[in-house]
PDB file of C-alpha atoms in Angstrom:
ATOM      1  CA  UNK A  27     136.866  70.119   5.041  1.00  0.00           C
ATOM      2  CA  UNK A  28     134.735  70.143   8.180  1.00  0.00           C
ATOM      3  CA  UNK A  29     136.036  70.963  11.569  1.00  0.00           C
ATOM      4  CA  UNK A  30     134.978  68.979  14.561  1.00  0.00           C
ATOM      5  CA  UNK A  31     134.344  70.599  17.882  1.00  0.00           C
ATOM      6  CA  UNK A  32     137.056  69.958  20.424  1.00  0.00           C
ATOM      7  CA  UNK A  33     136.282  67.458  23.124  1.00  0.00           C
ATOM      8  CA  UNK A  34     134.908  69.127  26.251  1.00  0.00           C
ATOM      9  CA  UNK A  35     137.376  69.445  29.087  1.00  0.00           C
ATOM     10  CA  UNK A  36     137.290  66.400  31.322  1.00  0.00           C
ATOM     11  CA  UNK A  37     135.773  66.771  34.775  1.00  0.00           C
ATOM     12  CA  UNK A  38     138.426  67.188  37.455  1.00  0.00           C
ATOM     13  CA  UNK A  39     138.813  63.818  39.133  1.00  0.00           C
ATOM     14  CA  UNK A  40     140.951  63.087  42.169  1.00  0.00           C
ATOM     15  CA  UNK A  41     143.183  60.048  42.778  1.00  0.00           C
ATOM     16  CA  UNK A  42     140.223  58.029  44.094  1.00  0.00           C
ATOM     17  CA  UNK A  43     138.242  58.644  40.907  1.00  0.00           C
ATOM     18  CA  UNK A  44     135.789  61.056  42.516  1.00  0.00           C
ATOM     19  CA  UNK A  45     134.459  63.988  40.555  1.00  0.00           C
ATOM     20  CA  UNK A  46     135.663  66.937  42.630  1.00  0.00           C
ATOM     21  CA  UNK A  47     132.965  69.242  41.264  1.00  0.00           C
ATOM     22  CA  UNK A  48     130.280  66.821  42.429  1.00  0.00           C
ATOM     23  CA  UNK A  49     132.008  66.538  45.800  1.00  0.00           C
ATOM     24  CA  UNK A  50     132.048  70.347  46.093  1.00  0.00           C
ATOM     25  CA  UNK A  51     128.348  70.461  45.194  1.00  0.00           C
ATOM     26  CA  UNK A  52     127.602  67.898  47.899  1.00  0.00           C
ATOM     27  CA  UNK A  53     129.611  69.897  50.460  1.00  0.00           C
ATOM     28  CA  UNK A  54     127.651  73.066  49.683  1.00  0.00           C
ATOM     29  CA  UNK A  55     124.311  71.221  49.646  1.00  0.00           C
ATOM     30  CA  UNK A  56     124.906  69.532  53.004  1.00  0.00           C
ATOM     31  CA  UNK A  57     126.267  72.779  54.481  1.00  0.00           C
ATOM     32  CA  UNK A  58     123.053  74.473  53.382  1.00  0.00           C
ATOM     33  CA  UNK A  59     121.022  71.726  55.111  1.00  0.00           C
ATOM     34  CA  UNK A  60     122.995  72.294  58.307  1.00  0.00           C
ATOM     35  CA  UNK A  61     122.596  76.077  58.020  1.00  0.00           C
ATOM     36  CA  UNK A  62     118.844  75.717  57.583  1.00  0.00           C
ATOM     37  CA  UNK A  63     118.839  73.662  60.793  1.00  0.00           C
ATOM     38  CA  UNK A  64     120.567  76.474  62.706  1.00  0.00           C
ATOM     39  CA  UNK A  65     124.272  75.806  62.198  1.00  0.00           C
ATOM     40  CA  UNK A  66     126.391  78.881  61.455  1.00  0.00           C
ATOM     41  CA  UNK A  67     127.254  79.010  57.735  1.00  0.00           C
ATOM     42  CA  UNK A  68     131.051  78.746  57.765  1.00  0.00           C
ATOM     43  CA  UNK A  69     131.229  75.989  60.398  1.00  0.00           C
ATOM     44  CA  UNK A  70     128.626  74.100  58.346  1.00  0.00           C
ATOM     45  CA  UNK A  71     130.794  74.366  55.223  1.00  0.00           C
ATOM     46  CA  UNK A  72     133.968  73.339  57.075  1.00  0.00           C
ATOM     47  CA  UNK A  73     132.206  70.409  58.753  1.00  0.00           C
ATOM     48  CA  UNK A  74     130.706  69.167  55.472  1.00  0.00           C
ATOM     49  CA  UNK A  75     134.137  69.443  53.836  1.00  0.00           C
ATOM     50  CA  UNK A  76     135.737  67.462  56.657  1.00  0.00           C
ATOM     51  CA  UNK A  77     133.154  64.711  56.242  1.00  0.00           C
ATOM     52  CA  UNK A  78     134.157  64.076  52.631  1.00  0.00           C
ATOM     53  CA  UNK A  79     137.858  63.719  53.390  1.00  0.00           C
ATOM     54  CA  UNK A  80     138.711  60.012  53.472  1.00  0.00           C
ATOM     55  CA  UNK A  81     141.142  60.502  56.349  1.00  0.00           C
ATOM     56  CA  UNK A  82     138.792  62.931  58.092  1.00  0.00           C
ATOM     57  CA  UNK A  83     141.787  65.201  58.592  1.00  0.00           C
ATOM     58  CA  UNK A  84     142.675  68.563  57.031  1.00  0.00           C
ATOM     59  CA  UNK A  85     144.866  71.533  57.811  1.00  0.00           C
ATOM     60  CA  UNK A  86     143.424  75.024  57.937  1.00  0.00           C
ATOM     61  CA  UNK A  87     145.227  75.822  54.687  1.00  0.00           C
ATOM     62  CA  UNK A  88     143.674  72.795  52.962  1.00  0.00           C
ATOM     63  CA  UNK A  89     140.216  73.771  54.174  1.00  0.00           C
ATOM     64  CA  UNK A  90     140.669  77.409  53.100  1.00  0.00           C
ATOM     65  CA  UNK A  91     141.887  76.354  49.662  1.00  0.00           C
ATOM     66  CA  UNK A  92     139.166  73.789  48.986  1.00  0.00           C
ATOM     67  CA  UNK A  93     136.388  76.068  50.237  1.00  0.00           C
ATOM     68  CA  UNK A  94     137.930  79.177  48.642  1.00  0.00           C
ATOM     69  CA  UNK A  95     137.731  81.174  51.867  1.00  0.00           C
ATOM     70  CA  UNK A  96     140.192  83.006  54.084  1.00  0.00           C
ATOM     71  CA  UNK A  97     142.245  81.372  56.796  1.00  0.00           C
ATOM     72  CA  UNK A  98     140.466  83.620  59.310  1.00  0.00           C
ATOM     73  CA  UNK A  99     137.086  82.221  58.261  1.00  0.00           C
ATOM     74  CA  UNK A 100     138.386  78.680  58.718  1.00  0.00           C
ATOM     75  CA  UNK A 101     139.883  79.566  62.103  1.00  0.00           C
ATOM     76  CA  UNK A 102     136.580  80.797  63.490  1.00  0.00           C
ATOM     77  CA  UNK A 103     134.726  77.822  62.036  1.00  0.00           C
ATOM     78  CA  UNK A 104     137.045  75.199  63.521  1.00  0.00           C
ATOM     79  CA  UNK A 105     136.938  76.917  66.933  1.00  0.00           C
ATOM     80  CA  UNK A 106     133.139  76.573  66.847  1.00  0.00           C
ATOM     81  CA  UNK A 107     133.263  72.944  65.682  1.00  0.00           C
ATOM     82  CA  UNK A 108     135.789  72.004  68.368  1.00  0.00           C
ATOM     83  CA  UNK A 109     133.647  73.700  71.024  1.00  0.00           C
ATOM     84  CA  UNK A 110     130.548  71.702  70.022  1.00  0.00           C
ATOM     85  CA  UNK A 111     132.530  68.455  69.886  1.00  0.00           C
ATOM     86  CA  UNK A 112     132.408  67.754  66.145  1.00  0.00           C
ATOM     87  CA  UNK A 113     136.123  68.309  65.439  1.00  0.00           C
ATOM     88  CA  UNK A 114     139.338  67.856  67.332  1.00  0.00           C
ATOM     89  CA  UNK A 115     142.710  69.515  66.819  1.00  0.00           C
ATOM     90  CA  UNK A 116     145.817  67.392  66.516  1.00  0.00           C
ATOM     91  CA  UNK A 117     149.429  68.012  65.649  1.00  0.00           C
ATOM     92  CA  UNK A 118     151.789  65.363  64.372  1.00  0.00           C
ATOM     93  CA  UNK A 119     155.180  65.301  66.080  1.00  0.00           C
ATOM     94  CA  UNK A 120     157.647  67.478  64.191  1.00  0.00           C
ATOM     95  CA  UNK A 121     154.955  69.188  62.107  1.00  0.00           C
ATOM     96  CA  UNK A 122     154.222  72.896  62.210  1.00  0.00           C
ATOM     97  CA  UNK A 123     150.561  72.821  61.243  1.00  0.00           C
ATOM     98  CA  UNK A 124     147.564  71.634  63.196  1.00  0.00           C
ATOM     99  CA  UNK A 125     145.327  69.044  61.630  1.00  0.00           C
ATOM    100  CA  UNK A 126     141.631  69.128  62.307  1.00  0.00           C
ATOM    101  CA  UNK A 127     140.099  65.711  62.682  1.00  0.00           C
ATOM    102  CA  UNK A 128     136.531  64.481  62.372  1.00  0.00           C
ATOM    103  CA  UNK A 129     135.894  61.075  63.890  1.00  0.00           C
ATOM    104  CA  UNK A 130     133.686  58.474  62.300  1.00  0.00           C
ATOM    105  CA  UNK A 131     131.581  58.380  65.474  1.00  0.00           C
ATOM    106  CA  UNK A 132     131.484  62.167  65.993  1.00  0.00           C
ATOM    107  CA  UNK A 133     127.687  62.310  66.255  1.00  0.00           C
ATOM    108  CA  UNK A 134     127.657  59.656  68.954  1.00  0.00           C
ATOM    109  CA  UNK A 135     130.348  61.495  70.915  1.00  0.00           C
ATOM    110  CA  UNK A 136     128.678  64.887  70.462  1.00  0.00           C
ATOM    111  CA  UNK A 137     125.369  63.595  71.825  1.00  0.00           C
ATOM    112  CA  UNK A 138     126.959  61.500  74.562  1.00  0.00           C
ATOM    113  CA  UNK A 139     128.573  64.652  75.959  1.00  0.00           C
ATOM    114  CA  UNK A 140     125.279  66.534  76.257  1.00  0.00           C
ATOM    115  CA  UNK A 141     124.413  65.204  79.717  1.00  0.00           C
ATOM    116  CA  UNK A 142     126.168  68.043  81.580  1.00  0.00           C
ATOM    117  CA  UNK A 143     124.642  70.635  79.261  1.00  0.00           C
ATOM    118  CA  UNK A 144     121.128  69.261  79.725  1.00  0.00           C
ATOM    119  CA  UNK A 145     121.620  69.177  83.505  1.00  0.00           C
ATOM    120  CA  UNK A 146     122.761  72.810  83.503  1.00  0.00           C
ATOM    121  CA  UNK A 147     119.743  73.819  81.405  1.00  0.00           C
ATOM    122  CA  UNK A 148     117.434  71.926  83.774  1.00  0.00           C
ATOM    123  CA  UNK A 149     118.874  73.769  86.784  1.00  0.00           C
ATOM    124  CA  UNK A 150     118.531  77.147  85.076  1.00  0.00           C
ATOM    125  CA  UNK A 151     114.995  76.382  83.915  1.00  0.00           C
ATOM    126  CA  UNK A 152     114.031  75.207  87.423  1.00  0.00           C
ATOM    127  CA  UNK A 153     115.295  78.521  88.836  1.00  0.00           C
ATOM    128  CA  UNK A 154     113.360  80.398  86.137  1.00  0.00           C
ATOM    129  CA  UNK A 155     110.207  78.477  86.977  1.00  0.00           C
ATOM    130  CA  UNK A 156     110.656  79.315  90.664  1.00  0.00           C
ATOM    131  CA  UNK A 157     111.226  82.986  89.798  1.00  0.00           C
ATOM    132  CA  UNK A 158     108.154  83.263  87.583  1.00  0.00           C
ATOM    133  CA  UNK A 159     105.980  80.948  89.601  1.00  0.00           C
ATOM    134  CA  UNK A 160     104.902  77.504  88.404  1.00  0.00           C
ATOM    135  CA  UNK A 161     101.274  78.643  88.144  1.00  0.00           C
ATOM    136  CA  UNK A 162     102.004  81.351  85.565  1.00  0.00           C
ATOM    137  CA  UNK A 163     101.895  80.565  81.855  1.00  0.00           C
ATOM    138  CA  UNK A 164     105.552  81.513  81.472  1.00  0.00           C
ATOM    139  CA  UNK A 165     106.543  79.477  84.542  1.00  0.00           C
ATOM    140  CA  UNK A 166     104.604  76.465  83.253  1.00  0.00           C
ATOM    141  CA  UNK A 167     106.321  76.840  79.858  1.00  0.00           C
ATOM    142  CA  UNK A 168     109.747  76.880  81.497  1.00  0.00           C
ATOM    143  CA  UNK A 169     108.871  73.868  83.621  1.00  0.00           C
ATOM    144  CA  UNK A 170     107.699  71.912  80.584  1.00  0.00           C
ATOM    145  CA  UNK A 171     110.951  72.777  78.842  1.00  0.00           C
ATOM    146  CA  UNK A 172     112.892  71.599  81.909  1.00  0.00           C
ATOM    147  CA  UNK A 173     110.935  68.349  82.000  1.00  0.00           C
ATOM    148  CA  UNK A 174     111.648  67.823  78.284  1.00  0.00           C
ATOM    149  CA  UNK A 175     115.421  68.102  78.853  1.00  0.00           C
ATOM    150  CA  UNK A 176     115.128  65.913  81.941  1.00  0.00           C
ATOM    151  CA  UNK A 177     113.378  63.316  79.751  1.00  0.00           C
ATOM    152  CA  UNK A 178     116.079  63.572  77.063  1.00  0.00           C
ATOM    153  CA  UNK A 179     118.835  63.194  79.634  1.00  0.00           C
ATOM    154  CA  UNK A 180     117.142  60.084  81.060  1.00  0.00           C
ATOM    155  CA  UNK A 181     116.486  58.522  77.643  1.00  0.00           C
ATOM    156  CA  UNK A 182     119.741  59.385  75.906  1.00  0.00           C
ATOM    157  CA  UNK A 183     121.792  56.548  77.472  1.00  0.00           C
ATOM    158  CA  UNK A 184     119.231  53.995  76.241  1.00  0.00           C
ATOM    159  CA  UNK A 185     119.220  55.502  72.762  1.00  0.00           C
ATOM    160  CA  UNK A 186     123.022  55.502  72.660  1.00  0.00           C
ATOM    161  CA  UNK A 187     123.136  51.871  73.772  1.00  0.00           C
ATOM    162  CA  UNK A 188     120.622  50.936  71.056  1.00  0.00           C
ATOM    163  CA  UNK A 189     122.764  52.714  68.465  1.00  0.00           C
ATOM    164  CA  UNK A 190     125.895  50.841  69.589  1.00  0.00           C
ATOM    165  CA  UNK A 191     123.984  47.561  69.440  1.00  0.00           C
ATOM    166  CA  UNK A 192     122.776  48.351  65.934  1.00  0.00           C
ATOM    167  CA  UNK A 193     126.235  49.403  64.831  1.00  0.00           C
ATOM    168  CA  UNK A 194     128.261  46.621  66.451  1.00  0.00           C
ATOM    169  CA  UNK A 195     125.727  43.892  67.130  1.00  0.00           C
ATOM    170  CA  UNK A 196     124.402  42.735  70.463  1.00  0.00           C
ATOM    171  CA  UNK A 197     127.492  40.746  71.452  1.00  0.00           C
ATOM    172  CA  UNK A 198     130.233  42.946  69.999  1.00  0.00           C
ATOM    173  CA  UNK A 199     132.571  44.945  72.196  1.00  0.00           C
ATOM    174  CA  UNK A 200     132.038  48.663  71.713  1.00  0.00           C
ATOM    175  CA  UNK A 201     134.836  50.820  70.409  1.00  0.00           C
TER     176      UNK A 201
END
């Protein structure tokens, strides 16, 4: 009598039919991409995890459990993500736990809010150029940096309008 090998354990699949191991691999891969681009590691992991949630909403406990990290690590990560405009904190009436929310248009909103930051950088760079002297190599470098941010600030509204037109069509109402 020959014995047959038992069937391998099925892949964990959620209610939507997604392979949760593949989802976790994607989260870690995209978090690594963000980290390589300069994002802090834990905020990158939390942000990538938020992106794969269909509702775009998780509690700190849900994030800690799915990422297998401490609540403290999640807390620091969400503070960072809220500060840079990629997450918001919400609480449902009568609930005890905050929900962190990622909006579908979070990139648009994050870039649209950069105008004040660019203006502040321009002012600081202008003062640095004046301090060093515009005819010095360092002063010229600071001035070029200032002019770059001035250019971005001037062009960003046009780019954002083009994105909205691409997303919604030329005649659609935005929002």
